[in-house]
């Protein structure tokens, strides 16, 4: 769970990680293997998009959580530079909360 949330989420909003844990624990191992595991492979095994970002010709916003461990704000700064925009970093926020 730490990958998804800010480090102090248990203190600020304990229901969020507890609810996610509860939902995930409700799945059988087989359902997890058929659904969440393939989704993780799609997300983490896909090629990086950095090489094509400078080709985007539309208003763009790059948003990051200050405490995001999956995609740290430094990555957002790189993306924003390639997109020619300013990154917006949300304080006390992880990848999903």
Tab-separated table of N, CA and C in Angstrom:
chain	number	residue	atom	x	y	z
A	1	UNK	N	0.788	-1.206	0.000
A	1	UNK	CA	0.000	0.000	0.000
A	1	UNK	C	0.838	1.282	0.000
A	2	UNK	N	2.053	1.274	0.564
A	2	UNK	CA	2.806	2.525	0.643
A	2	UNK	C	3.054	3.174	-0.717
A	3	UNK	N	3.100	2.386	-1.773
A	3	UNK	CA	3.363	2.933	-3.099
A	3	UNK	C	2.272	3.901	-3.548
A	4	UNK	N	1.057	3.703	-3.100
A	4	UNK	CA	-0.071	4.491	-3.579
A	4	UNK	C	-0.346	5.762	-2.787
A	5	UNK	N	0.068	5.792	-1.523
A	5	UNK	CA	-0.351	6.872	-0.642
A	5	UNK	C	0.825	7.664	-0.080
A	6	UNK	N	0.526	8.880	0.365
A	6	UNK	CA	1.520	9.697	1.062
A	6	UNK	C	1.897	8.998	2.373
A	7	UNK	N	3.126	9.219	2.864
A	7	UNK	CA	3.582	8.521	4.074
A	7	UNK	C	2.688	8.713	5.293
A	8	UNK	N	2.037	9.861	5.402
A	8	UNK	CA	1.223	10.124	6.601
A	8	UNK	C	-0.266	9.853	6.389
A	9	UNK	N	-0.610	9.090	5.361
A	9	UNK	CA	-2.025	8.855	5.047
A	9	UNK	C	-2.757	8.135	6.174
A	10	UNK	N	-2.073	7.254	6.883
A	10	UNK	CA	-2.719	6.531	7.989
A	10	UNK	C	-3.208	7.494	9.063
A	11	UNK	N	-2.508	8.595	9.250
A	11	UNK	CA	-2.901	9.592	10.245
A	11	UNK	C	-3.983	10.528	9.684
A	12	UNK	N	-3.819	10.954	8.435
A	12	UNK	CA	-4.730	11.953	7.864
A	12	UNK	C	-6.047	11.361	7.376
A	13	UNK	N	-5.983	10.189	6.766
A	13	UNK	CA	-7.198	9.580	6.203
A	13	UNK	C	-7.071	8.063	6.275
A	14	UNK	N	-7.154	7.506	7.485
A	14	UNK	CA	-6.918	6.069	7.658
A	14	UNK	C	-7.877	5.179	6.874
A	15	UNK	N	-9.045	5.688	6.517
A	15	UNK	CA	-10.001	4.870	5.771
A	15	UNK	C	-9.508	4.532	4.360
A	16	UNK	N	-8.726	5.418	3.742
A	16	UNK	CA	-8.304	5.173	2.361
A	16	UNK	C	-7.472	3.901	2.226
A	17	UNK	N	-6.344	3.774	2.913
A	17	UNK	CA	-5.586	2.519	2.753
A	17	UNK	C	-6.320	1.308	3.314
A	18	UNK	N	-7.078	1.502	4.386
A	18	UNK	CA	-7.833	0.381	4.965
A	18	UNK	C	-8.868	-0.127	3.958
A	19	UNK	N	-9.578	0.790	3.298
A	19	UNK	CA	-10.583	0.389	2.310
A	19	UNK	C	-9.941	-0.326	1.119
A	20	UNK	N	-8.806	0.190	0.648
A	20	UNK	CA	-8.135	-0.466	-0.477
A	20	UNK	C	-7.671	-1.861	-0.091
A	21	UNK	N	-7.078	-1.990	1.101
A	21	UNK	CA	-6.657	-3.316	1.568
A	21	UNK	C	-7.861	-4.263	1.650
A	22	UNK	N	-8.965	-3.749	2.184
A	22	UNK	CA	-10.169	-4.570	2.307
A	22	UNK	C	-10.695	-5.027	0.961
A	23	UNK	N	-10.705	-4.119	-0.002
A	23	UNK	CA	-11.192	-4.486	-1.338
A	23	UNK	C	-10.279	-5.518	-1.983
A	24	UNK	N	-8.973	-5.302	-1.880
A	24	UNK	CA	-8.034	-6.250	-2.483
A	24	UNK	C	-8.091	-7.608	-1.803
A	25	UNK	N	-8.287	-7.630	-0.489
A	25	UNK	CA	-8.334	-8.907	0.224
A	25	UNK	C	-9.597	-9.691	-0.115
A	26	UNK	N	-10.595	-9.034	-0.686
A	26	UNK	CA	-11.824	-9.712	-1.079
A	26	UNK	C	-11.694	-10.506	-2.373
A	27	UNK	N	-10.585	-10.315	-3.101
A	27	UNK	CA	-10.370	-11.054	-4.338
A	27	UNK	C	-9.683	-12.380	-4.060
A	28	UNK	N	-10.059	-13.389	-4.787
A	28	UNK	CA	-9.357	-14.667	-4.683
A	28	UNK	C	-8.015	-14.534	-5.406
A	29	UNK	N	-7.057	-15.377	-5.070
A	29	UNK	CA	-5.774	-15.334	-5.785
A	29	UNK	C	-5.948	-15.482	-7.301
A	30	UNK	N	-6.887	-16.308	-7.720
A	30	UNK	CA	-7.117	-16.511	-9.156
A	30	UNK	C	-7.618	-15.230	-9.825
A	31	UNK	N	-8.534	-14.528	-9.183
A	31	UNK	CA	-9.035	-13.271	-9.741
A	31	UNK	C	-7.907	-12.246	-9.833
A	32	UNK	N	-7.068	-12.180	-8.814
A	32	UNK	CA	-5.925	-11.264	-8.855
A	32	UNK	C	-4.985	-11.606	-10.005
A	33	UNK	N	-4.720	-12.893	-10.197
A	33	UNK	CA	-3.828	-13.308	-11.289
A	33	UNK	C	-4.412	-12.949	-12.652
A	34	UNK	N	-5.723	-13.024	-12.789
A	34	UNK	CA	-6.357	-12.758	-14.081
A	34	UNK	C	-6.631	-11.276	-14.330
A	35	UNK	N	-6.631	-10.448	-13.280
A	35	UNK	CA	-7.027	-9.056	-13.472
A	35	UNK	C	-5.938	-8.057	-13.080
A	36	UNK	N	-5.596	-8.009	-11.836
A	36	UNK	CA	-4.662	-6.996	-11.351
A	36	UNK	C	-3.237	-7.256	-11.833
A	37	UNK	N	-2.827	-8.509	-11.852
A	37	UNK	CA	-1.465	-8.817	-12.298
A	37	UNK	C	-1.265	-8.407	-13.763
A	38	UNK	N	-2.162	-8.764	-14.692
A	38	UNK	CA	-1.980	-8.298	-16.080
A	38	UNK	C	-2.019	-6.770	-16.202
A	39	UNK	N	-2.867	-6.131	-15.415
A	39	UNK	CA	-2.925	-4.667	-15.443
A	39	UNK	C	-1.584	-4.079	-15.008
A	40	UNK	N	-0.997	-4.622	-13.957
A	40	UNK	CA	0.315	-4.165	-13.510
A	40	UNK	C	1.369	-4.338	-14.588
A	41	UNK	N	1.305	-5.455	-15.306
A	41	UNK	CA	2.273	-5.684	-16.391
A	41	UNK	C	2.090	-4.653	-17.498
A	42	UNK	N	0.842	-4.342	-17.823
A	42	UNK	CA	0.583	-3.340	-18.854
A	42	UNK	C	1.153	-1.997	-18.432
A	43	UNK	N	0.920	-1.614	-17.198
A	43	UNK	CA	1.362	-0.307	-16.707
A	43	UNK	C	2.879	-0.242	-16.591
A	44	UNK	N	3.487	-1.229	-15.971
A	44	UNK	CA	4.911	-1.146	-15.656
A	44	UNK	C	5.823	-1.637	-16.774
A	45	UNK	N	5.289	-2.392	-17.726
A	45	UNK	CA	6.121	-2.893	-18.817
A	45	UNK	C	5.979	-2.076	-20.097
A	46	UNK	N	5.147	-1.057	-20.096
A	46	UNK	CA	4.960	-0.277	-21.320
A	46	UNK	C	6.188	0.599	-21.582
A	47	UNK	N	6.414	0.936	-22.841
A	47	UNK	CA	7.555	1.802	-23.146
A	47	UNK	C	7.316	3.216	-22.623
A	48	UNK	N	8.380	3.909	-22.318
A	48	UNK	CA	8.265	5.281	-21.839
A	48	UNK	C	7.750	6.210	-22.928
A	49	UNK	N	7.043	7.245	-22.526
A	49	UNK	CA	6.465	8.193	-23.481
A	49	UNK	C	7.286	9.470	-23.611
A	50	UNK	N	8.357	9.604	-22.840
A	50	UNK	CA	9.130	10.845	-22.882
A	50	UNK	C	9.545	11.253	-24.290
A	51	UNK	N	9.965	10.321	-25.156
A	51	UNK	CA	10.402	10.727	-26.486
A	51	UNK	C	9.328	11.401	-27.346
A	52	UNK	N	8.063	11.158	-27.058
A	52	UNK	CA	7.009	11.750	-27.899
A	52	UNK	C	6.330	12.972	-27.271
A	53	UNK	N	6.640	13.279	-26.025
A	53	UNK	CA	5.941	14.388	-25.364
A	53	UNK	C	6.142	15.721	-26.073
A	54	UNK	N	7.319	15.978	-26.579
A	54	UNK	CA	7.573	17.271	-27.231
A	54	UNK	C	6.773	17.430	-28.520
A	55	UNK	N	6.175	16.351	-29.020
A	55	UNK	CA	5.359	16.414	-30.239
A	55	UNK	C	3.913	16.818	-29.951
A	56	UNK	N	3.533	16.837	-28.685
A	56	UNK	CA	2.162	17.195	-28.316
A	56	UNK	C	1.994	18.698	-28.476
A	57	UNK	N	0.993	19.091	-29.254
A	57	UNK	CA	0.741	20.508	-29.533
A	57	UNK	C	-0.660	20.866	-29.044
A	58	UNK	N	-0.840	20.813	-27.742
A	58	UNK	CA	-2.128	21.124	-27.131
A	58	UNK	C	-1.862	21.611	-25.714
A	59	UNK	N	-2.776	22.406	-25.165
A	59	UNK	CA	-2.600	22.815	-23.761
A	59	UNK	C	-2.486	21.573	-22.886
A	60	UNK	N	-1.506	21.583	-22.023
A	60	UNK	CA	-1.206	20.391	-21.232
A	60	UNK	C	-0.924	20.769	-19.790
A	61	UNK	N	-1.336	19.907	-18.875
A	61	UNK	CA	-1.052	20.091	-17.458
A	61	UNK	C	-0.377	18.833	-16.933
A	62	UNK	N	0.699	19.010	-16.211
A	62	UNK	CA	1.379	17.892	-15.563
A	62	UNK	C	1.124	18.036	-14.063
A	63	UNK	N	0.514	17.017	-13.486
A	63	UNK	CA	0.115	17.038	-12.077
A	63	UNK	C	0.820	15.913	-11.344
A	64	UNK	N	1.386	16.217	-10.182
A	64	UNK	CA	2.100	15.211	-9.401
A	64	UNK	C	1.819	15.385	-7.922
A	65	UNK	N	1.909	14.291	-7.191
A	65	UNK	CA	1.833	14.340	-5.737
A	65	UNK	C	3.229	14.533	-5.175
A	66	UNK	N	3.376	15.414	-4.229
A	66	UNK	CA	4.689	15.690	-3.646
A	66	UNK	C	5.307	14.442	-3.008
A	67	UNK	N	4.464	13.540	-2.520
A	67	UNK	CA	4.954	12.336	-1.849
A	67	UNK	C	4.745	11.076	-2.683
A	68	UNK	N	4.600	11.249	-3.990
A	68	UNK	CA	4.386	10.106	-4.889
A	68	UNK	C	5.670	9.294	-4.984
A	69	UNK	N	5.589	8.029	-4.587
A	69	UNK	CA	6.763	7.157	-4.655
A	69	UNK	C	6.801	6.379	-5.961
A	70	UNK	N	5.640	6.178	-6.573
A	70	UNK	CA	5.598	5.456	-7.849
A	70	UNK	C	6.134	6.326	-8.984
A	71	UNK	N	5.769	7.585	-8.991
A	71	UNK	CA	6.200	8.554	-10.001
A	71	UNK	C	6.566	9.851	-9.286
A	72	UNK	N	7.799	9.959	-8.812
A	72	UNK	CA	8.208	11.131	-8.033
A	72	UNK	C	8.074	12.441	-8.804
A	73	UNK	N	7.909	13.551	-8.097
A	73	UNK	CA	7.745	14.857	-8.738
A	73	UNK	C	8.875	15.205	-9.713
A	74	UNK	N	10.057	14.671	-9.501
A	74	UNK	CA	11.164	14.948	-10.415
A	74	UNK	C	10.835	14.461	-11.832
A	75	UNK	N	10.122	13.355	-11.936
A	75	UNK	CA	9.701	12.865	-13.253
A	75	UNK	C	8.721	13.836	-13.897
A	76	UNK	N	7.859	14.416	-13.082
A	76	UNK	CA	6.892	15.383	-13.604
A	76	UNK	C	7.585	16.632	-14.119
A	77	UNK	N	8.655	17.024	-13.468
A	77	UNK	CA	9.414	18.185	-13.927
A	77	UNK	C	10.015	17.924	-15.303
A	78	UNK	N	10.518	16.725	-15.524
A	78	UNK	CA	11.070	16.350	-16.830
A	78	UNK	C	9.967	16.379	-17.884
A	79	UNK	N	8.819	15.785	-17.542
A	79	UNK	CA	7.694	15.770	-18.475
A	79	UNK	C	7.236	17.184	-18.808
A	80	UNK	N	7.104	18.021	-17.786
A	80	UNK	CA	6.635	19.394	-18.001
A	80	UNK	C	7.593	20.165	-18.909
A	81	UNK	N	8.865	19.951	-18.719
A	81	UNK	CA	9.846	20.638	-19.566
A	81	UNK	C	9.667	20.228	-21.025
A	82	UNK	N	9.472	18.939	-21.270
A	82	UNK	CA	9.270	18.449	-22.639
A	82	UNK	C	7.961	18.957	-23.241
A	83	UNK	N	6.972	19.190	-22.395
A	83	UNK	CA	5.667	19.677	-22.848
A	83	UNK	C	5.574	21.198	-22.855
A	84	UNK	N	6.619	21.842	-22.392
A	84	UNK	CA	6.669	23.302	-22.305
A	84	UNK	C	5.527	23.843	-21.436
A	85	UNK	N	5.411	23.274	-20.238
A	85	UNK	CA	4.417	23.755	-19.280
A	85	UNK	C	5.032	23.686	-17.879
A	86	UNK	N	4.348	24.248	-16.919
A	86	UNK	CA	4.804	24.207	-15.528
A	86	UNK	C	4.150	23.031	-14.814
A	87	UNK	N	4.924	22.245	-14.078
A	87	UNK	CA	4.297	21.156	-13.326
A	87	UNK	C	3.545	21.706	-12.110
A	88	UNK	N	2.479	21.033	-11.755
A	88	UNK	CA	1.742	21.356	-10.547
A	88	UNK	C	1.946	20.210	-9.565
A	89	UNK	N	2.468	20.513	-8.395
A	89	UNK	CA	2.740	19.482	-7.390
A	89	UNK	C	1.798	19.696	-6.213
A	90	UNK	N	1.030	18.658	-5.898
A	90	UNK	CA	0.061	18.710	-4.801
A	90	UNK	C	0.766	18.318	-3.510
A	91	UNK	N	0.790	19.206	-2.517
A	91	UNK	CA	1.473	18.876	-1.262
A	91	UNK	C	0.793	17.726	-0.520
A	92	UNK	N	1.586	16.962	0.224
A	92	UNK	CA	1.081	15.873	1.082
A	92	UNK	C	0.192	14.894	0.303
A	93	UNK	N	0.591	14.581	-0.924
A	93	UNK	CA	-0.195	13.674	-1.741
A	93	UNK	C	0.716	12.610	-2.344
A	94	UNK	N	0.257	11.371	-2.323
A	94	UNK	CA	0.986	10.279	-2.945
A	94	UNK	C	0.502	10.051	-4.359
A	95	UNK	N	0.585	8.818	-4.836
A	95	UNK	CA	0.202	8.505	-6.213
A	95	UNK	C	-1.314	8.590	-6.401
A	96	UNK	N	-2.068	8.149	-5.397
A	96	UNK	CA	-3.532	8.211	-5.493
A	96	UNK	C	-4.157	9.063	-4.403
A	97	UNK	N	-3.456	9.306	-3.346
A	97	UNK	CA	-3.996	10.156	-2.264
A	97	UNK	C	-2.884	10.613	-1.352
